[in-house]
Every structure is written in C-alpha cells, then in structure tokens.
mmCIF file of C-alpha atoms and ligand atoms in Angstrom:
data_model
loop_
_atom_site.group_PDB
_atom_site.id
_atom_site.type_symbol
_atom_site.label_atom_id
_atom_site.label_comp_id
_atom_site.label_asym_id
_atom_site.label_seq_id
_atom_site.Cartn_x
_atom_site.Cartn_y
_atom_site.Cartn_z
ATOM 1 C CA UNK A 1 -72.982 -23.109 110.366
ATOM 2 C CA UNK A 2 -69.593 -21.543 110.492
ATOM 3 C CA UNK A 3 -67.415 -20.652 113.599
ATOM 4 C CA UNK A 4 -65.884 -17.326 113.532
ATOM 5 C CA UNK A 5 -63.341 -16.050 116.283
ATOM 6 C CA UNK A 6 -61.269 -13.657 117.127
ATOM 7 C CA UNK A 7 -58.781 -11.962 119.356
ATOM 8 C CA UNK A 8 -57.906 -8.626 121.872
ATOM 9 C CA UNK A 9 -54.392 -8.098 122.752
ATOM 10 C CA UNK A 10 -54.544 -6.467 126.061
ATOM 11 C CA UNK A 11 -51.576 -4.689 125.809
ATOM 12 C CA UNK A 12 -53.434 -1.140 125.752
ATOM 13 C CA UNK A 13 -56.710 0.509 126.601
ATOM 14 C CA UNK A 14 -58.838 -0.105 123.175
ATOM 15 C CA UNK A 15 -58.403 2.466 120.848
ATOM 16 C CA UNK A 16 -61.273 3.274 118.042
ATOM 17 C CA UNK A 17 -59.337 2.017 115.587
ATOM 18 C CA UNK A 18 -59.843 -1.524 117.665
ATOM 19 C CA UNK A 19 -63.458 -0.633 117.663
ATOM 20 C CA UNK A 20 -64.042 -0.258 114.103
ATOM 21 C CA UNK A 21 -61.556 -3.104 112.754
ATOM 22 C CA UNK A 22 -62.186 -5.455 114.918
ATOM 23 C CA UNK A 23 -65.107 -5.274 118.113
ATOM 24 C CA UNK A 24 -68.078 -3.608 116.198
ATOM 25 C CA UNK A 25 -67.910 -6.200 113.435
ATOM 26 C CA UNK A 26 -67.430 -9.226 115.512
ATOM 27 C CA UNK A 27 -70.326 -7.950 117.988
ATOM 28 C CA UNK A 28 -72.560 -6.851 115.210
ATOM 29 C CA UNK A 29 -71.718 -10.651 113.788
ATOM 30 C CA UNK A 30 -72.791 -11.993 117.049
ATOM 31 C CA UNK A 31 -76.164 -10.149 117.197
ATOM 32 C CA UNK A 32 -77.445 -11.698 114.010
ATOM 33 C CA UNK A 33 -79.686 -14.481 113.937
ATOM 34 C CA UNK A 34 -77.568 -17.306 112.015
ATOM 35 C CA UNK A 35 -76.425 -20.359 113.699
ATOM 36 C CA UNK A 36 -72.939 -19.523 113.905
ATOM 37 C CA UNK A 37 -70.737 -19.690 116.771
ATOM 38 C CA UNK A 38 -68.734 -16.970 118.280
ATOM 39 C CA UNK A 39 -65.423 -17.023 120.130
ATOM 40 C CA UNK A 40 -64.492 -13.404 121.119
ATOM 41 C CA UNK A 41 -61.760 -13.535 123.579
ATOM 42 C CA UNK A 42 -58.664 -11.758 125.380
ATOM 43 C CA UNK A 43 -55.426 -13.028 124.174
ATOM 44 C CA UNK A 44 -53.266 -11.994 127.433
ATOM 45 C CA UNK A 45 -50.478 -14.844 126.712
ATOM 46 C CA UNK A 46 -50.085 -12.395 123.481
ATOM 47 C CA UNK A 47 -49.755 -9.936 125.567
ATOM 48 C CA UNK A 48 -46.698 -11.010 126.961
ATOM 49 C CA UNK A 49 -45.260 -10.134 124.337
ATOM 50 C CA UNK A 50 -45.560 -6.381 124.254
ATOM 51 C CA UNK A 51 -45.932 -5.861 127.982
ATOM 52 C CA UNK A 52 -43.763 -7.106 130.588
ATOM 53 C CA UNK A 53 -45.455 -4.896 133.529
ATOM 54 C CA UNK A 54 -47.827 -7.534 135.649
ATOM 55 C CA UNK A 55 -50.203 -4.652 136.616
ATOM 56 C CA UNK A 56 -50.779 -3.143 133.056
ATOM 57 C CA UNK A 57 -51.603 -6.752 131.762
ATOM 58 C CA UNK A 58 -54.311 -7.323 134.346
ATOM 59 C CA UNK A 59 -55.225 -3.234 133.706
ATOM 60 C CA UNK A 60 -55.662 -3.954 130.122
ATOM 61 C CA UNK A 61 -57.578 -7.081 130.390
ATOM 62 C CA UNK A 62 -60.222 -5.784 132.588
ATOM 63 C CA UNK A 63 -60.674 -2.969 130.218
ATOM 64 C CA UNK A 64 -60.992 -5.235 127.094
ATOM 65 C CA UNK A 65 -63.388 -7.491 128.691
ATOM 66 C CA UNK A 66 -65.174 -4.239 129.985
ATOM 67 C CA UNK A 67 -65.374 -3.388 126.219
ATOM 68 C CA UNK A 68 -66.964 -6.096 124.929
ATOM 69 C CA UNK A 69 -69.680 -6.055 127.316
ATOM 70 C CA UNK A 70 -70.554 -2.077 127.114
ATOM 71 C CA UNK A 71 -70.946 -2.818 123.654
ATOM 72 C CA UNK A 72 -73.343 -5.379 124.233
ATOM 73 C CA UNK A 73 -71.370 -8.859 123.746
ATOM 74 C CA UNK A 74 -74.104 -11.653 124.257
ATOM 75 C CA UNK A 75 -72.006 -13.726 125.894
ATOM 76 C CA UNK A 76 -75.085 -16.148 126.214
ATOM 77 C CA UNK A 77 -74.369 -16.855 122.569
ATOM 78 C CA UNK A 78 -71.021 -16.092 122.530
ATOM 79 C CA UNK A 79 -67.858 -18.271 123.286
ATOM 80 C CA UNK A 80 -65.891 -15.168 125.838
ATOM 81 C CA UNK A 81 -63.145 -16.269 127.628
ATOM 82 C CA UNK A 82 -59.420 -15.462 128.409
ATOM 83 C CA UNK A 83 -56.434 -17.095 126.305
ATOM 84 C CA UNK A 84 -54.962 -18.221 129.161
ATOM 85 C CA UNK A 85 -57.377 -20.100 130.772
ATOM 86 C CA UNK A 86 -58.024 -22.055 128.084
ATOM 87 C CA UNK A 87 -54.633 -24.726 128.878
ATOM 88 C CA UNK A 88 -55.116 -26.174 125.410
ATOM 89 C CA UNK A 89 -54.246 -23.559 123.603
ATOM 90 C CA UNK A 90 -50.837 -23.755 124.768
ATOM 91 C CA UNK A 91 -50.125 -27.224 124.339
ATOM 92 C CA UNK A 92 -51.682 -26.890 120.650
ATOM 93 C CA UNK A 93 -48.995 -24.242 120.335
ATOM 94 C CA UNK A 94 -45.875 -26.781 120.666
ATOM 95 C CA UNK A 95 -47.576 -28.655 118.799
ATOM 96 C CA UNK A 96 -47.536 -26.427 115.889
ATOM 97 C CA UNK A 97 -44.243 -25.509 116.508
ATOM 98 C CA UNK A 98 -42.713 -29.067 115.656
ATOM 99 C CA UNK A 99 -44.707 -28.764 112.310
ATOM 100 C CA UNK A 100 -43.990 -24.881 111.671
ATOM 101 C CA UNK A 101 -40.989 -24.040 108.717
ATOM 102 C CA UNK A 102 -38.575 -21.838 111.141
ATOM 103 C CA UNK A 103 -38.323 -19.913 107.251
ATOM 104 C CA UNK A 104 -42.122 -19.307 107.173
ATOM 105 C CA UNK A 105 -41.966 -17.499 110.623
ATOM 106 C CA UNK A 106 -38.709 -15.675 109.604
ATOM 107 C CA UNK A 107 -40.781 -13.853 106.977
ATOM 108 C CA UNK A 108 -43.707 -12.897 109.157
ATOM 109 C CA UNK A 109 -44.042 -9.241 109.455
ATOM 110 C CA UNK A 110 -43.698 -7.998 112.838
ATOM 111 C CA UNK A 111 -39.932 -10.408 113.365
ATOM 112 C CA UNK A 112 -39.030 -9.144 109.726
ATOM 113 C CA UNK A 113 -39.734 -5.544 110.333
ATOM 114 C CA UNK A 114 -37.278 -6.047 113.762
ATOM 115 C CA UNK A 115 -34.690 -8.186 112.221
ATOM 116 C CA UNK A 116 -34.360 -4.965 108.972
ATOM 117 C CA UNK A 117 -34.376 -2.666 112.209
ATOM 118 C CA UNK A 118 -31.686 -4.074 113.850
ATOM 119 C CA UNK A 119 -29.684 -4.538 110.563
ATOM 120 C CA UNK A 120 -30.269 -0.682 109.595
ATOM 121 C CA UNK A 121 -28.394 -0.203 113.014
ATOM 122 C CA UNK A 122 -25.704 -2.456 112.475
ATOM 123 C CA UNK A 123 -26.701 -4.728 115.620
ATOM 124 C CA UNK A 124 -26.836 -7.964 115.985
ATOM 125 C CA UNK A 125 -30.409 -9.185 113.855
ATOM 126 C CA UNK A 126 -31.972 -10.303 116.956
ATOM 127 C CA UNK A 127 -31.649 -7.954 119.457
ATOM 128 C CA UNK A 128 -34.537 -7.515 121.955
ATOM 129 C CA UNK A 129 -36.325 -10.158 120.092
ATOM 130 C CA UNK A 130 -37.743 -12.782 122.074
ATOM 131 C CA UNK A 131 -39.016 -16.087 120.703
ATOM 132 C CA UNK A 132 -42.178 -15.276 121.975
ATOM 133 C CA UNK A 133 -42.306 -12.387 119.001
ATOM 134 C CA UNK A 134 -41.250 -14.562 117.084
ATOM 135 C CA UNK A 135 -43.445 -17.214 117.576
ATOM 136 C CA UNK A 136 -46.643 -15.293 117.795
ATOM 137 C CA UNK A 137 -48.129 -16.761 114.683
ATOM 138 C CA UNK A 138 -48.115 -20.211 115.914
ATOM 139 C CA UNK A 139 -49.894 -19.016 119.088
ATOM 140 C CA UNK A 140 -52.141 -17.263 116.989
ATOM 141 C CA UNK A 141 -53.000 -20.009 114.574
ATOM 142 C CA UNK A 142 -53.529 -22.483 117.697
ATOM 143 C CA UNK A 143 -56.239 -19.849 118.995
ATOM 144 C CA UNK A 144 -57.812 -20.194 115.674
ATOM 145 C CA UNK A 145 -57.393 -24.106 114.852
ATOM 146 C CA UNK A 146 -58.437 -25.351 118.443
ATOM 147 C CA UNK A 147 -62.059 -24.411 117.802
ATOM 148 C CA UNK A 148 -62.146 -25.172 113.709
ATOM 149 C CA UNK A 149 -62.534 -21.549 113.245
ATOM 150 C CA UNK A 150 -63.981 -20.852 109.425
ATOM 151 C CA UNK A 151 -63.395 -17.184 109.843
ATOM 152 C CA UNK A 152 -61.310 -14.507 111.499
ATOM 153 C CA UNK A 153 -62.596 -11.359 111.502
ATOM 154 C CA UNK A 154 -59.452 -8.671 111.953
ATOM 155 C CA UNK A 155 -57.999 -5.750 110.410
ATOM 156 C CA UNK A 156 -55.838 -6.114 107.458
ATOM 157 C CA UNK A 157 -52.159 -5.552 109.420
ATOM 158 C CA UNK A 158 -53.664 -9.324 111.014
ATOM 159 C CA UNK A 159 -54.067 -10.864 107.178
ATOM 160 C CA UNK A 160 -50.768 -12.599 107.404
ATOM 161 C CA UNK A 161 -50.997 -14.159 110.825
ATOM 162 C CA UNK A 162 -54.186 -15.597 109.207
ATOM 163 C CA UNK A 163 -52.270 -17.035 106.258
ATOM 164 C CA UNK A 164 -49.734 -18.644 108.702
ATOM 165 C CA UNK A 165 -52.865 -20.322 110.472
ATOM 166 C CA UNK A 166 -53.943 -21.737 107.111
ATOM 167 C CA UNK A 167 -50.345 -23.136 105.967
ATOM 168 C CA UNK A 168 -49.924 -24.621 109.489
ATOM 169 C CA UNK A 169 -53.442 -26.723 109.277
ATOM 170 C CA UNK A 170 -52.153 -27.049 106.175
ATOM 171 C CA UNK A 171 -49.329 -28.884 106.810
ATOM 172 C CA UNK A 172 -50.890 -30.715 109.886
ATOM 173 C CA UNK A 173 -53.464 -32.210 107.284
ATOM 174 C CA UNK A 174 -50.658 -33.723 105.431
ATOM 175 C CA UNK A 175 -48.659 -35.022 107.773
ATOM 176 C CA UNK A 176 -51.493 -36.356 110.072
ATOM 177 C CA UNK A 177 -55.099 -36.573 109.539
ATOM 178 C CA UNK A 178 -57.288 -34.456 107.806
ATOM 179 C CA UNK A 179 -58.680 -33.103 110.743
ATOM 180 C CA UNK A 180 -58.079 -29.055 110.891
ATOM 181 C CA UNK A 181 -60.558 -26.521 109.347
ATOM 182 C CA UNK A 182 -58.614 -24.243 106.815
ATOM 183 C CA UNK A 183 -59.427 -20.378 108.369
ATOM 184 C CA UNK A 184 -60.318 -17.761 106.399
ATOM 185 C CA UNK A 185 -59.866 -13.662 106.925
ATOM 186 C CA UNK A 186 -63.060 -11.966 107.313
ATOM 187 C CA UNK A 187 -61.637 -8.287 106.613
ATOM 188 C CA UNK A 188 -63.296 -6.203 108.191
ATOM 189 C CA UNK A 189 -62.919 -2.668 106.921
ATOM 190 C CA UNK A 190 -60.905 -2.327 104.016
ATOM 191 C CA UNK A 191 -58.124 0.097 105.358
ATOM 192 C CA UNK A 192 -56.970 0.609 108.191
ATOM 193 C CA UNK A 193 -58.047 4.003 110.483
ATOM 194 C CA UNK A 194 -55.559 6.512 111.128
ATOM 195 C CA UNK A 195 -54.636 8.057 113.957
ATOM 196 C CA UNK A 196 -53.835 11.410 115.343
ATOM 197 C CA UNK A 197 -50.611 11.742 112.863
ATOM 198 C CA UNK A 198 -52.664 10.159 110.068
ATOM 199 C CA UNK A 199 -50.905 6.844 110.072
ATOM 200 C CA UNK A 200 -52.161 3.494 111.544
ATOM 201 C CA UNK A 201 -53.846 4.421 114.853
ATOM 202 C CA UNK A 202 -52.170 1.770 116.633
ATOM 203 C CA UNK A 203 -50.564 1.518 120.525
ATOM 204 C CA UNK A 204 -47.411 1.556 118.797
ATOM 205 C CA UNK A 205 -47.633 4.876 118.090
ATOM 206 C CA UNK A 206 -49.084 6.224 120.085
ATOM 207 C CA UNK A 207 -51.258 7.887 118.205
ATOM 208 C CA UNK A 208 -54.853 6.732 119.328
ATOM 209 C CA UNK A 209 -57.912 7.697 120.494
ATOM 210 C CA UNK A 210 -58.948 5.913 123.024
ATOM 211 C CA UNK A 211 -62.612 4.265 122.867
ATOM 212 C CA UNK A 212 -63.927 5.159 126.123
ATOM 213 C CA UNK A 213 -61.944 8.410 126.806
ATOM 214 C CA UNK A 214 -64.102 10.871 128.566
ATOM 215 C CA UNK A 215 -65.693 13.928 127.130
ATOM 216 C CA UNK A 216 -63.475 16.554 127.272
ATOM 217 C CA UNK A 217 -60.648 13.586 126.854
ATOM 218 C CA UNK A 218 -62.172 12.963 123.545
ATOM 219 C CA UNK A 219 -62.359 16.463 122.554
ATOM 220 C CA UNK A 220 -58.828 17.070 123.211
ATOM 221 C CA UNK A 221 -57.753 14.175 120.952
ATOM 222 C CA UNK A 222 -59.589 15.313 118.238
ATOM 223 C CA UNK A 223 -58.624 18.764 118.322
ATOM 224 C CA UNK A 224 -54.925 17.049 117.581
ATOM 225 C CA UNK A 225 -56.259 15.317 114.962
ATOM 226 C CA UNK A 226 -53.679 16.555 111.967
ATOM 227 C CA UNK A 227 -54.723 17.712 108.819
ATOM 228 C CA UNK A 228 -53.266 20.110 106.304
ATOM 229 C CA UNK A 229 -53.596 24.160 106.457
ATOM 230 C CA UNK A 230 -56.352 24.634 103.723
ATOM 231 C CA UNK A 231 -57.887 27.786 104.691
ATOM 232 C CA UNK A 232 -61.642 27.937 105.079
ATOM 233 C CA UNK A 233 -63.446 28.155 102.050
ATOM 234 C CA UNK A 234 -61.519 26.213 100.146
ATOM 235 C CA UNK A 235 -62.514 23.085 99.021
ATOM 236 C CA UNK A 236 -60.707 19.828 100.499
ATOM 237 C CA UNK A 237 -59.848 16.279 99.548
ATOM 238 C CA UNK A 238 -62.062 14.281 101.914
ATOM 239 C CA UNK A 239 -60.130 11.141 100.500
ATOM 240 C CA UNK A 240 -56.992 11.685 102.265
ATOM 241 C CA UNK A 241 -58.091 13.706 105.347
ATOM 242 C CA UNK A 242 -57.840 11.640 108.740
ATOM 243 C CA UNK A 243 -60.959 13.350 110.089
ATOM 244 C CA UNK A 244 -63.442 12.410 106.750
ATOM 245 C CA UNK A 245 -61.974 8.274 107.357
ATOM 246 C CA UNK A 246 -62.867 8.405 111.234
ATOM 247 C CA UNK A 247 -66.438 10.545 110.901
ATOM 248 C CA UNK A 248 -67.546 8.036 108.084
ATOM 249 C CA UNK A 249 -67.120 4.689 110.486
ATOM 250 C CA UNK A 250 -69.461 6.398 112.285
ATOM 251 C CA UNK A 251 -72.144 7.968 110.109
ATOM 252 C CA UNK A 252 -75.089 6.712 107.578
ATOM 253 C CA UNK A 253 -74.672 7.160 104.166
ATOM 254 C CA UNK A 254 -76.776 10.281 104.206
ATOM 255 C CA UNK A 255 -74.518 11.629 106.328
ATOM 256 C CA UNK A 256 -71.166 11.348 104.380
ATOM 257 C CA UNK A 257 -72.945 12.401 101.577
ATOM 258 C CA UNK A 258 -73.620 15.377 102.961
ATOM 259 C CA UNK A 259 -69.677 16.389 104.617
ATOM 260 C CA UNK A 260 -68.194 15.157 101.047
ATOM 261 C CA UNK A 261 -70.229 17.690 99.706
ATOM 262 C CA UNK A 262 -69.383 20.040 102.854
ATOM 263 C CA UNK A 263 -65.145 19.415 102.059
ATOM 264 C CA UNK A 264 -66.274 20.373 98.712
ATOM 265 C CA UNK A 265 -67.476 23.917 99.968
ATOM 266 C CA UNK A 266 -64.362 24.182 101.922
ATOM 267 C CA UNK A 267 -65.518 23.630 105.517
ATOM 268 C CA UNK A 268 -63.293 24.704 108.094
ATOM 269 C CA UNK A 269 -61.071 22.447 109.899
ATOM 270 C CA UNK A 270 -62.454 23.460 113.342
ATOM 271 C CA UNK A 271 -66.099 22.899 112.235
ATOM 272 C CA UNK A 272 -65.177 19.880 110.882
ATOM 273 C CA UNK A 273 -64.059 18.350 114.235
ATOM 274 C CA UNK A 274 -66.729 19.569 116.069
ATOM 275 C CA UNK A 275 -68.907 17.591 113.709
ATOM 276 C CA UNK A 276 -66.667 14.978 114.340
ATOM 277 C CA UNK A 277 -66.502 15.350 117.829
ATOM 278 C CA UNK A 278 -70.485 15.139 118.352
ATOM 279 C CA UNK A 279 -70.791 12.566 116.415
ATOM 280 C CA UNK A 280 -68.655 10.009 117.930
ATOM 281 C CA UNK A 281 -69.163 11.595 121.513
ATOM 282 C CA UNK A 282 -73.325 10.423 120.873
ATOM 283 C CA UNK A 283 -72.271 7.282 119.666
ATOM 284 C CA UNK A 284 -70.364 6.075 122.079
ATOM 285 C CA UNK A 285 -71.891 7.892 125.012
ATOM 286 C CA UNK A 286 -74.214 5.231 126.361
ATOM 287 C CA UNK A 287 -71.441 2.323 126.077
ATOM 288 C CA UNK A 288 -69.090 5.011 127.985
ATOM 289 C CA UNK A 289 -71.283 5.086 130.915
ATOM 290 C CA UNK A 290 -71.697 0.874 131.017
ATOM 291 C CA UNK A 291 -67.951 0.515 130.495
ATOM 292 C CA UNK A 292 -67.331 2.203 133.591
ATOM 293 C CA UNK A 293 -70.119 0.517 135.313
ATOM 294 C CA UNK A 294 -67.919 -3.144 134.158
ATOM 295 C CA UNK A 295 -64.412 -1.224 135.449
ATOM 296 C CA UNK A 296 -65.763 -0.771 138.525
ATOM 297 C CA UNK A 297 -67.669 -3.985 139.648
ATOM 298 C CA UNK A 298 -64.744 -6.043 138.071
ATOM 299 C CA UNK A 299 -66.105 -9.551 139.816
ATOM 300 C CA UNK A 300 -69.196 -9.285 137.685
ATOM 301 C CA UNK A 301 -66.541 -9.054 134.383
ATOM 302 C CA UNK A 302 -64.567 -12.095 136.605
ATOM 303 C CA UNK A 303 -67.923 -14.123 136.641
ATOM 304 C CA UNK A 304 -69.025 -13.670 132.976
ATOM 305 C CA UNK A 305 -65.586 -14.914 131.933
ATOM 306 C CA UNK A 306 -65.119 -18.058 134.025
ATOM 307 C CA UNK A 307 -68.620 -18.958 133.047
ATOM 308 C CA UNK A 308 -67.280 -18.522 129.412
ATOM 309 C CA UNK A 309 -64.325 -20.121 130.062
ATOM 310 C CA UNK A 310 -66.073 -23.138 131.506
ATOM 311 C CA UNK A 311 -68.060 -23.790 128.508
ATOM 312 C CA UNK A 312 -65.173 -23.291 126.053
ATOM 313 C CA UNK A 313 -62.854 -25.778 127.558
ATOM 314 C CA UNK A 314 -65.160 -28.463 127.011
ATOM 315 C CA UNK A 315 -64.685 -27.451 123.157
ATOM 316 C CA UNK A 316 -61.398 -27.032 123.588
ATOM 317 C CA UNK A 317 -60.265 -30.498 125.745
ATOM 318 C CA UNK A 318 -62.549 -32.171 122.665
ATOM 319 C CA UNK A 319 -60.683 -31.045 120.094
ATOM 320 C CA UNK A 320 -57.245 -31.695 121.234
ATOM 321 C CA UNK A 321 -57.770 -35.417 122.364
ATOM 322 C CA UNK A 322 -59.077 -35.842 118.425
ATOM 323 C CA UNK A 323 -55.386 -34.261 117.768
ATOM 324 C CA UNK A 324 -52.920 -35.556 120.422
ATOM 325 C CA UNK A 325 -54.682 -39.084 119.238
ATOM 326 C CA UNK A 326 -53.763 -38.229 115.723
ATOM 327 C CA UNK A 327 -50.721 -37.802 116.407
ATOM 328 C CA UNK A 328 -50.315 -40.937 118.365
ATOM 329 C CA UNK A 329 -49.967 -39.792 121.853
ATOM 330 C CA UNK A 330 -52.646 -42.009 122.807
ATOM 331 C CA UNK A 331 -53.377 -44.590 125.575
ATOM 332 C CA UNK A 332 -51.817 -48.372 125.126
ATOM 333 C CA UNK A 333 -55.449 -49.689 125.503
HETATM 334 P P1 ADP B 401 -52.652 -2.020 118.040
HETATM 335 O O1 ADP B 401 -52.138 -1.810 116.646
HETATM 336 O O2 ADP B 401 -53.140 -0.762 118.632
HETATM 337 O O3 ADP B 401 -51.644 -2.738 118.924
HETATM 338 P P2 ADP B 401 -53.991 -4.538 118.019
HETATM 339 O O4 ADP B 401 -52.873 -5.083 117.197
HETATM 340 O O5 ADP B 401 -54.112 -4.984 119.433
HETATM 341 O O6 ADP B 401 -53.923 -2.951 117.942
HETATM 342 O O7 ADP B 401 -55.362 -4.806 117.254
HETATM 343 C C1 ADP B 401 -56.502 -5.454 117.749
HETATM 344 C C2 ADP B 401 -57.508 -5.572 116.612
HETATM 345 O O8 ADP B 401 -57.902 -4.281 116.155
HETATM 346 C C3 ADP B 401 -56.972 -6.290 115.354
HETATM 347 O O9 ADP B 401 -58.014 -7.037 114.759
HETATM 348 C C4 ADP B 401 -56.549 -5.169 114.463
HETATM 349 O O10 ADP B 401 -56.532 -5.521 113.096
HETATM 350 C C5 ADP B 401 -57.605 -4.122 114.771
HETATM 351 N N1 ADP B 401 -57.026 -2.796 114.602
HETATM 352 C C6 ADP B 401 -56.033 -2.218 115.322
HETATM 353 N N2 ADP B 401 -55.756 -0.985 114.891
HETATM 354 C C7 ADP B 401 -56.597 -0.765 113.842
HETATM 355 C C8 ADP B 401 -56.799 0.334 112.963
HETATM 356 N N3 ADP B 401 -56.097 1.456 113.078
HETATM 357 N N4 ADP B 401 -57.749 0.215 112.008
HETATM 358 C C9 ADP B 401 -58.487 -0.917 111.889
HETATM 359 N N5 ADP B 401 -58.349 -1.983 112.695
HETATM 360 C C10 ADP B 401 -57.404 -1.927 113.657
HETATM 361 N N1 LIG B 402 -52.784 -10.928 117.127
HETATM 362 C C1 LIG B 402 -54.064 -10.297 117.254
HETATM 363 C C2 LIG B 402 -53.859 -8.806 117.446
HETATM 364 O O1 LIG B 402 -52.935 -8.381 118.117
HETATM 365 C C3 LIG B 402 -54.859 -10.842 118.414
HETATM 366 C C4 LIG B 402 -55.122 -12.287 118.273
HETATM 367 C C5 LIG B 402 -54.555 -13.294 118.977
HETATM 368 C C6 LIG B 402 -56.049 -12.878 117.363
HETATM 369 N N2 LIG B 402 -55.038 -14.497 118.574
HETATM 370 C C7 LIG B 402 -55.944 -14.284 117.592
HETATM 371 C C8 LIG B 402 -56.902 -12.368 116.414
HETATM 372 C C9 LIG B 402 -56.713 -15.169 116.837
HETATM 373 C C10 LIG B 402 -57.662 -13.260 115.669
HETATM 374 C C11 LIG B 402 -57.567 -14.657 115.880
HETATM 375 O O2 LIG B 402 -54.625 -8.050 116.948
#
C-alpha cells in the first residue's frame, strides 16, 4: 500500500498542460482498484507566493477544486482538501526550516533562476524575492512528509522540489528518529507540453490553453498555436511540432499512427488544428459542462472539501505528535 499525493497551485485557471502533467494521472491513479491512498489537494499557502490579489486566490481555488471534480475525483477514496486548512502543515514547515541547509535552498531552481536575473541586471541579487519563494521547497516537502507520501506524481519542472523533500526527511532521519518516508517522483509524462509559443505552457507565460475554455475560446487558442510555414503538401516533422505533442495526450495509439503518417503526406497546418481542435473539444466536452455546474453551486465544492479536510487532519494531527515528540517537545508527564 503506498500513499501518493500531490499538489494545485491556484495561482491560475488550469491550463492543459496541468491536465496532462499532473490531474489526469493522479485521477486516473485514484480510479484504480489498489489499496493506495490519495491526497489530491489545493496548495493556496503556495499560492501566496505568485499572487498577492485576495480575490484571484479564492477565484483560482474554486476553479481548481471545480477541476478535480468535473474530472471525476472520488473524493470518497480520495484524501481532497485545501493546504491551508490543514494547520499542520505549517508548523511541519518551521520545522523543516531549522533542519534545511540555507545552501541547498539557494540552489533550488525557481530562487536561482531570480537571483542570475537580478545579477544580469546589475541589481541587488534579491530583489522582489520574498522568503516565501524562497522557501517554497520546505513548504512543499512538509505537504509531502506530513502524510508519509511514497510518491509524487508531477511534471518534471517539480523533480527538484521532490529531491529537496527527500534530503530534508533525509536529514530529519539522522538527526531524530527514523520516522519520515523517503518520497519518490512519479513522472508523469516525460516532457513537458508546450504552449501556444511552443515553450512550457505554463501561467508564466502566458502561453496556455486553458482546460475548460469554451468552444469558440478553445478554437481561438488553437488557431494561435505556432508552428513553422511548411506549405501544404510537404511533409513535416511531427517530433518538434507543438500541435503533434498536444493531439497525442489526447489520442489512442491508432490515432497518432495515423497523423504521423498524415505530417508525412504534408497535411496542412489548418487541417491539422481542426483535427486538433475536435479532438480535444470531444474530450473535454462533458467535464466542461460539470465544471461549470461546480463554479456555480460553489457551497457544494465548500462541502466536499471540509468533509475532506475533516478526515485529513486526523492524519495529519497523528503524524505530527509522532514528530513534535521526536523532537522532544513533549509533555513533562
Ligand atoms: P504553471 O507552470 O502553469 O504555473 P504549475 O506550476 O501550477 O503550472 O503546475 C501544476 C502541475 O502541473 C505540476 O505538477 C506541473 O508539473 C504540471 N504542469 C504544469 N505545466 C505543465 C506542462 N506544460 N506540461 C506538463 N505538466 C505541467
Ligand atoms: N509546487 C507545486 C506546483 O506548483 C504544487 C505543490 C505544492 C505540490 N505542494 C506539493 C506538488 C506537494 C506535489 C506535492 O506545481
């Protein structure tokens, strides 16, 4: 029996590339028969981080939970709650912080690629960067070690975070008692998807499509999708193409058969996103109309969660009393 978990910022409205790397895979996961345990959840103290506005935090979090259910989350099985409302995660946090190398959080991507940033510039290193970007790992890895999570399932930009989880435990092992679960990442596609520019479709860049966009919303965005100027006719590399990496997260294996060989004949651009445009648009359409059904009778979203929140802070208050007894802040009797 293994416990696998993972984490939503809600610092945007989901994106596909959040569908494919991340929520298809952990709901698929959760629809199995084993005897795992899930913990899917919003990480809105993350989102902090990225997004100071009050009313786009509670925006985002309704549509993330809204997500999970259209896609058909059993959250009778599954552990679904909001970061937040789970109190021990953020005393595990300082915790981890008196343990955590400031020089292993000094490499960890997202500060680095700031800190080079700022440098390039010739400003001061730190700039705009708050500790809480810089200590989003340890947050991170006390989501993951409260509930003695085996595996993470996350895109690969989330590998390191994972790593920092591991050393952490790691160290808490040694100094204290042997008494976190090492994680492990549970990749789960092996690149990332593009976006609209053909690099990372990300919030960052603004470059997404967004999951649940309507219709014509969706057709739009994919219509921007860029590719190169290959006349029709001619054949086409569906390795690199944007278009070929989207359409074949969605399709069987018949079906990218047959558009490799179609790039091969040289299919038009045009036709091509059509294709893609149906396909995704039939995929998605019966979660599209359940989503909205969640964003608009938001107290049935509020009730699912504090029932899941109810039942993971039992888990949660049990496994920090084992730690804050470990590490002796215990009762005199
Ligand atoms: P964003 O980059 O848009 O801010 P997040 O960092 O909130 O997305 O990602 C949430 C989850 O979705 C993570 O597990 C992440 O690895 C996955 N994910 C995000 N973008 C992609 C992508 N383009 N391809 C695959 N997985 C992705
Ligand atoms: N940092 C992750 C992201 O932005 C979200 C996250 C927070 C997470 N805590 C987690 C993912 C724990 C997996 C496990 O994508």
């Amino acid at each position: 029996m293994k416990n696998i978990l993972t984490g939503i910022t809600p610092s945007g409205t989901p994106h596909i590339g959040n569908y494919i790397g991340a929520i298809k895979p952990a709901i698929e996961k959760s629809k199995s028969n084993s005897q795992d345990n899930y913990f899917y959840f919003l990480s809105d103290y993350h989102a902090l981080v990225k997004c100071q506005d009050a009313r786009l935090v509670e925006k985002y979090s309704l549509e993330i939970a809204a997500t999970w259910l259209a896609l058909g989350l059993d959250t009778s099985k599954a552990f679904f709650y909001r970061q937040s409302r789970i109190e021990e995660t953020t005393q595990l946090s300082w915790i981890l912080t008196c343990l955590a190398p400031k020089g292993l959080l000094n490499r960890a991507h997202a500060y680095k690629a700031l800190v080079d940033e700022n440098i390039q510039a010739n400003k001061d290193k730190d700039k705009n960067i708050s500790m809480g970007l810089f200590s989003y790992p340890i947050l991170m890895a006390a989501d993951i070690l409260l509930f003695d999570t085996n595996l993470v399932p996350v895109g690969k930009d989330q590998i390191q975070h994972v790593e920092i989880a591991r050393d952490l435990a790691n160290y808490f092992n040694k100094t204290y008692e042997d008494i976190l679960v090492l994680p492990e990442v549970d990749l789960a596609c092996d690149d990332v998807l593009s976006g609209l520019d053909g690099r990372k479709m990300s919030k960052s860049y603004q470059n997404t499509i967004e999951l649940f966009a309507s219709e014509k919303e969706l057709r739009k965005k994919i219509m921007k999708i860029a590719t190169n100027s290959l006349a029709p006719g001619k054949a086409k590399d569906y390795n690199t193409c944007t278009l070929f990496k989207i359409y074949k997260e969605f399709a069987t294996s018949g079906e990218i058969e047959e558009i490799k060989k179609a790039y091969e004949d040289g299919i038009a651009w045009g036709e091509m996103k059509n294709i893609l445009f149906e396909k995704i648009n039939k995929t998605l359409s019966g979660a599209r109309e359940k989503y909205k059904y969640f964003i608009e009778n938001k107290h049935e979203v509020e009730n699912i969660l504090e029932a899941g929140e109810e039942k993971t802070r039992k888990l949660a208050k049990e496994k920090l009393d084992t730690i804050k007894y470990a590490l002796g802040l215990r009762s005199f009797c």
